[in-house]
PDB file of C-alpha atoms and ligand atoms in Angstrom:
ATOM      1  CA  UNK A   1      -0.217   0.114  -0.141  1.00  0.00           C
ATOM      2  CA  UNK A   2       1.070   3.404  -1.162  1.00  0.00           C
ATOM      3  CA  UNK A   3       0.918   6.354   1.616  1.00  0.00           C
ATOM      4  CA  UNK A   4      -1.387   8.999   0.349  1.00  0.00           C
ATOM      5  CA  UNK A   5       0.588  12.124   2.394  1.00  0.00           C
ATOM      6  CA  UNK A   6       4.439  12.448   3.096  1.00  0.00           C
ATOM      7  CA  UNK A   7       4.183  15.463   5.288  1.00  0.00           C
ATOM      8  CA  UNK A   8       8.552  15.824   4.544  1.00  0.00           C
ATOM      9  CA  UNK A   9       8.067  15.596   0.929  1.00  0.00           C
ATOM     10  CA  UNK A  10       8.077  18.990  -0.867  1.00  0.00           C
ATOM     11  CA  UNK A  11       5.740  17.950  -3.930  1.00  0.00           C
ATOM     12  CA  UNK A  12       2.978  16.921  -1.342  1.00  0.00           C
ATOM     13  CA  UNK A  13       3.669  20.669   0.468  1.00  0.00           C
ATOM     14  CA  UNK A  14       2.911  21.925  -2.626  1.00  0.00           C
ATOM     15  CA  UNK A  15      -0.155  19.736  -3.019  1.00  0.00           C
ATOM     16  CA  UNK A  16      -1.462  20.903   0.348  1.00  0.00           C
ATOM     17  CA  UNK A  17      -0.642  24.314  -0.483  1.00  0.00           C
ATOM     18  CA  UNK A  18       1.612  24.279   2.285  1.00  0.00           C
ATOM     19  CA  UNK A  19       4.169  25.445  -0.391  1.00  0.00           C
ATOM     20  CA  UNK A  20       2.885  27.771  -3.283  1.00  0.00           C
ATOM     21  CA  UNK A  21       2.957  27.168  -6.577  1.00  0.00           C
ATOM     22  CA  UNK A  22       2.401  29.023  -9.782  1.00  0.00           C
ATOM     23  CA  UNK A  23      -0.403  25.845 -11.259  1.00  0.00           C
ATOM     24  CA  UNK A  24      -0.758  24.760 -15.231  1.00  0.00           C
ATOM     25  CA  UNK A  25      -3.854  22.652 -13.713  1.00  0.00           C
ATOM     26  CA  UNK A  26      -5.000  20.270 -11.172  1.00  0.00           C
ATOM     27  CA  UNK A  27      -8.004  18.135 -10.730  1.00  0.00           C
ATOM     28  CA  UNK A  28      -8.985  15.604  -7.971  1.00  0.00           C
ATOM     29  CA  UNK A  29      -6.063  13.424  -9.452  1.00  0.00           C
ATOM     30  CA  UNK A  30      -3.199  15.778 -10.551  1.00  0.00           C
ATOM     31  CA  UNK A  31      -1.665  18.643  -9.855  1.00  0.00           C
ATOM     32  CA  UNK A  32       0.842  20.220 -12.426  1.00  0.00           C
ATOM     33  CA  UNK A  33       3.042  23.659 -12.069  1.00  0.00           C
ATOM     34  CA  UNK A  34       6.053  25.135 -13.276  1.00  0.00           C
ATOM     35  CA  UNK A  35       9.309  23.910 -12.380  1.00  0.00           C
ATOM     36  CA  UNK A  36      11.317  26.620 -10.355  1.00  0.00           C
ATOM     37  CA  UNK A  37      13.670  26.369 -12.265  1.00  0.00           C
ATOM     38  CA  UNK A  38      12.966  26.018 -15.996  1.00  0.00           C
ATOM     39  CA  UNK A  39      15.666  23.992 -18.236  1.00  0.00           C
ATOM     40  CA  UNK A  40      13.359  25.043 -21.483  1.00  0.00           C
ATOM     41  CA  UNK A  41      10.590  27.769 -22.270  1.00  0.00           C
ATOM     42  CA  UNK A  42       8.534  25.633 -21.362  1.00  0.00           C
ATOM     43  CA  UNK A  43       8.657  23.798 -18.423  1.00  0.00           C
ATOM     44  CA  UNK A  44       6.029  22.315 -16.293  1.00  0.00           C
ATOM     45  CA  UNK A  45       5.871  19.026 -13.903  1.00  0.00           C
ATOM     46  CA  UNK A  46       2.492  16.972 -13.834  1.00  0.00           C
ATOM     47  CA  UNK A  47       2.947  14.825 -10.345  1.00  0.00           C
ATOM     48  CA  UNK A  48      -0.080  12.519  -8.864  1.00  0.00           C
ATOM     49  CA  UNK A  49      -1.416  13.513  -5.776  1.00  0.00           C
ATOM     50  CA  UNK A  50      -0.588  10.465  -4.251  1.00  0.00           C
ATOM     51  CA  UNK A  51       2.445   9.902  -2.615  1.00  0.00           C
ATOM     52  CA  UNK A  52       4.697   7.649  -4.267  1.00  0.00           C
ATOM     53  CA  UNK A  53       8.613   8.003  -4.071  1.00  0.00           C
ATOM     54  CA  UNK A  54       9.368   7.770  -8.327  1.00  0.00           C
ATOM     55  CA  UNK A  55       8.488   5.179 -11.134  1.00  0.00           C
ATOM     56  CA  UNK A  56      10.293   2.783  -8.835  1.00  0.00           C
ATOM     57  CA  UNK A  57       6.880   2.214  -7.075  1.00  0.00           C
ATOM     58  CA  UNK A  58       4.469   1.374  -9.082  1.00  0.00           C
ATOM     59  CA  UNK A  59       2.345  -1.977  -9.472  1.00  0.00           C
ATOM     60  CA  UNK A  60      -0.224  -2.690 -11.523  1.00  0.00           C
ATOM     61  CA  UNK A  61      -2.720  -0.542  -9.323  1.00  0.00           C
ATOM     62  CA  UNK A  62      -1.696   2.206 -10.631  1.00  0.00           C
ATOM     63  CA  UNK A  63      -1.212   1.525 -14.560  1.00  0.00           C
ATOM     64  CA  UNK A  64      -4.541   3.468 -15.328  1.00  0.00           C
ATOM     65  CA  UNK A  65      -3.279   6.648 -13.089  1.00  0.00           C
ATOM     66  CA  UNK A  66      -0.218   6.372 -15.343  1.00  0.00           C
ATOM     67  CA  UNK A  67      -1.756   6.273 -18.721  1.00  0.00           C
ATOM     68  CA  UNK A  68      -3.903   9.449 -17.591  1.00  0.00           C
ATOM     69  CA  UNK A  69      -0.918  11.209 -16.782  1.00  0.00           C
ATOM     70  CA  UNK A  70       0.640  10.271 -20.204  1.00  0.00           C
ATOM     71  CA  UNK A  71      -2.740  11.410 -21.526  1.00  0.00           C
ATOM     72  CA  UNK A  72      -2.640  14.196 -19.429  1.00  0.00           C
ATOM     73  CA  UNK A  73       0.974  15.724 -20.804  1.00  0.00           C
ATOM     74  CA  UNK A  74       0.562  16.798 -24.264  1.00  0.00           C
ATOM     75  CA  UNK A  75      -2.671  18.428 -23.597  1.00  0.00           C
ATOM     76  CA  UNK A  76      -1.484  20.649 -21.191  1.00  0.00           C
ATOM     77  CA  UNK A  77       2.090  20.954 -23.354  1.00  0.00           C
ATOM     78  CA  UNK A  78      -0.556  22.520 -26.110  1.00  0.00           C
ATOM     79  CA  UNK A  79      -2.521  24.491 -23.892  1.00  0.00           C
ATOM     80  CA  UNK A  80       1.210  25.905 -21.866  1.00  0.00           C
ATOM     81  CA  UNK A  81       2.108  27.330 -25.403  1.00  0.00           C
ATOM     82  CA  UNK A  82       4.398  24.201 -27.190  1.00  0.00           C
ATOM     83  CA  UNK A  83       4.406  24.501 -31.224  1.00  0.00           C
ATOM     84  CA  UNK A  84       2.154  21.163 -32.691  1.00  0.00           C
ATOM     85  CA  UNK A  85       3.272  17.815 -33.844  1.00  0.00           C
ATOM     86  CA  UNK A  86       5.551  17.143 -35.605  1.00  0.00           C
ATOM     87  CA  UNK A  87       7.290  20.820 -35.851  1.00  0.00           C
ATOM     88  CA  UNK A  88       6.899  21.181 -31.944  1.00  0.00           C
ATOM     89  CA  UNK A  89       6.377  18.585 -30.002  1.00  0.00           C
ATOM     90  CA  UNK A  90       7.919  18.487 -26.679  1.00  0.00           C
ATOM     91  CA  UNK A  91       9.772  16.110 -24.125  1.00  0.00           C
ATOM     92  CA  UNK A  92       8.719  14.114 -21.159  1.00  0.00           C
ATOM     93  CA  UNK A  93      11.882  13.076 -18.342  1.00  0.00           C
ATOM     94  CA  UNK A  94      10.572  10.812 -15.691  1.00  0.00           C
ATOM     95  CA  UNK A  95      14.293  10.785 -13.417  1.00  0.00           C
ATOM     96  CA  UNK A  96      14.105   7.572 -11.413  1.00  0.00           C
ATOM     97  CA  UNK A  97      16.424   7.012  -8.361  1.00  0.00           C
ATOM     98  CA  UNK A  98      20.403   8.600  -8.115  1.00  0.00           C
ATOM     99  CA  UNK A  99      21.123   7.774 -10.449  1.00  0.00           C
ATOM    100  CA  UNK A 100      18.789   8.528 -12.579  1.00  0.00           C
ATOM    101  CA  UNK A 101      19.019  12.018 -11.737  1.00  0.00           C
ATOM    102  CA  UNK A 102      15.774  12.486  -9.054  1.00  0.00           C
ATOM    103  CA  UNK A 103      16.190  15.179  -6.993  1.00  0.00           C
ATOM    104  CA  UNK A 104      12.182  15.184  -5.577  1.00  0.00           C
ATOM    105  CA  UNK A 105      11.133  12.171  -4.034  1.00  0.00           C
ATOM    106  CA  UNK A 106       8.222  11.921  -4.629  1.00  0.00           C
ATOM    107  CA  UNK A 107       7.124  10.936  -9.149  1.00  0.00           C
ATOM    108  CA  UNK A 108       6.949  13.369 -11.391  1.00  0.00           C
ATOM    109  CA  UNK A 109       6.971  14.088 -15.024  1.00  0.00           C
ATOM    110  CA  UNK A 110       8.589  16.714 -16.607  1.00  0.00           C
ATOM    111  CA  UNK A 111       7.241  18.560 -20.031  1.00  0.00           C
ATOM    112  CA  UNK A 112       9.451  20.618 -21.635  1.00  0.00           C
ATOM    113  CA  UNK A 113       8.906  22.718 -24.614  1.00  0.00           C
ATOM    114  CA  UNK A 114       9.504  25.671 -27.031  1.00  0.00           C
ATOM    115  CA  UNK A 115      12.545  26.595 -29.043  1.00  0.00           C
ATOM    116  CA  UNK A 116      16.058  25.293 -29.036  1.00  0.00           C
ATOM    117  CA  UNK A 117      18.270  25.917 -27.223  1.00  0.00           C
ATOM    118  CA  UNK A 118      17.122  24.665 -23.850  1.00  0.00           C
ATOM    119  CA  UNK A 119      19.187  25.449 -20.585  1.00  0.00           C
ATOM    120  CA  UNK A 120      19.381  21.461 -20.800  1.00  0.00           C
ATOM    121  CA  UNK A 121      17.218  17.935 -21.051  1.00  0.00           C
TER     122      UNK A 121
HETATM  123  P1  LIG B   1      14.128  15.974 -10.321  1.00  0.00           P
HETATM  124  O1  LIG B   1      15.665  15.950 -10.696  1.00  0.00           O
HETATM  125  O2  LIG B   1      13.245  14.819 -11.327  1.00  0.00           O
HETATM  126  O3  LIG B   1      13.673  14.968  -9.008  1.00  0.00           O
HETATM  127  O4  LIG B   1      13.157  17.152 -10.341  1.00  0.00           O
HETATM  128  C1  LIG B   1      12.706  17.817  -9.403  1.00  0.00           C
HETATM  129  C2  LIG B   1      12.272  19.402 -10.316  1.00  0.00           C
HETATM  130  O5  LIG B   1      11.139  20.166  -9.215  1.00  0.00           O
HETATM  131  C3  LIG B   1      13.645  20.128 -10.513  1.00  0.00           C
HETATM  132  O6  LIG B   1      13.599  20.134 -12.171  1.00  0.00           O
HETATM  133  C4  LIG B   1      13.104  21.452  -9.185  1.00  0.00           C
HETATM  134  O7  LIG B   1      13.606  22.706 -10.247  1.00  0.00           O
HETATM  135  C5  LIG B   1      11.758  20.832  -9.191  1.00  0.00           C
HETATM  136  N1  LIG B   1      11.736  22.341  -8.195  1.00  0.00           N
HETATM  137  C6  LIG B   1      12.151  21.777  -6.732  1.00  0.00           C
HETATM  138  N2  LIG B   1      11.593  22.573  -6.005  1.00  0.00           N
HETATM  139  C7  LIG B   1      10.580  23.293  -6.825  1.00  0.00           C
HETATM  140  C8  LIG B   1       9.297  24.685  -6.116  1.00  0.00           C
HETATM  141  N3  LIG B   1       9.070  24.567  -5.266  1.00  0.00           N
HETATM  142  N4  LIG B   1       8.862  24.957  -7.259  1.00  0.00           N
HETATM  143  C9  LIG B   1       9.035  24.554  -8.236  1.00  0.00           C
HETATM  144  N5  LIG B   1       9.537  22.867  -8.708  1.00  0.00           N
HETATM  145  C10 LIG B   1      10.595  22.694  -7.976  1.00  0.00           C
HETATM  146 ZN1  LIG B   2       4.806  13.597  -1.696  1.00  0.00          ZN
END
């Protein structure tokens, strides 16, 4: 069973409103907000409100939620100003664990878009 909320987690505090964010989208299941240190002209994060430390903790029960997250990403990318596929498009990044470069241990998907060059990514 995954823990619903971790009081020590930065992104759980963003979900609860204890830490402010520049919101892109919110529903019962997900929150999307601008990355505080963007690598690209458009850079936001989509997180499930459910506290899961990373993709490494995903189980079969999370498959539909992750599917909805993947479907949300292109919709929000366009809304945030990404040019349409194929000339435009976007990149999704899901850093997992130390070797994956993960710094915040609440599952999140980076969505990066906009004209190159980018800072990184
Ligand atoms: P990762 O390295 O994949 O764990 O990425 C964590 C991301 O969270 C980094 O790109 C940070 O810039 C971003 N970040 C950290 N704190 C905040 C915050 N308070 N609001 C928005 N983004 C944040
Ligand atoms: Zn959390």
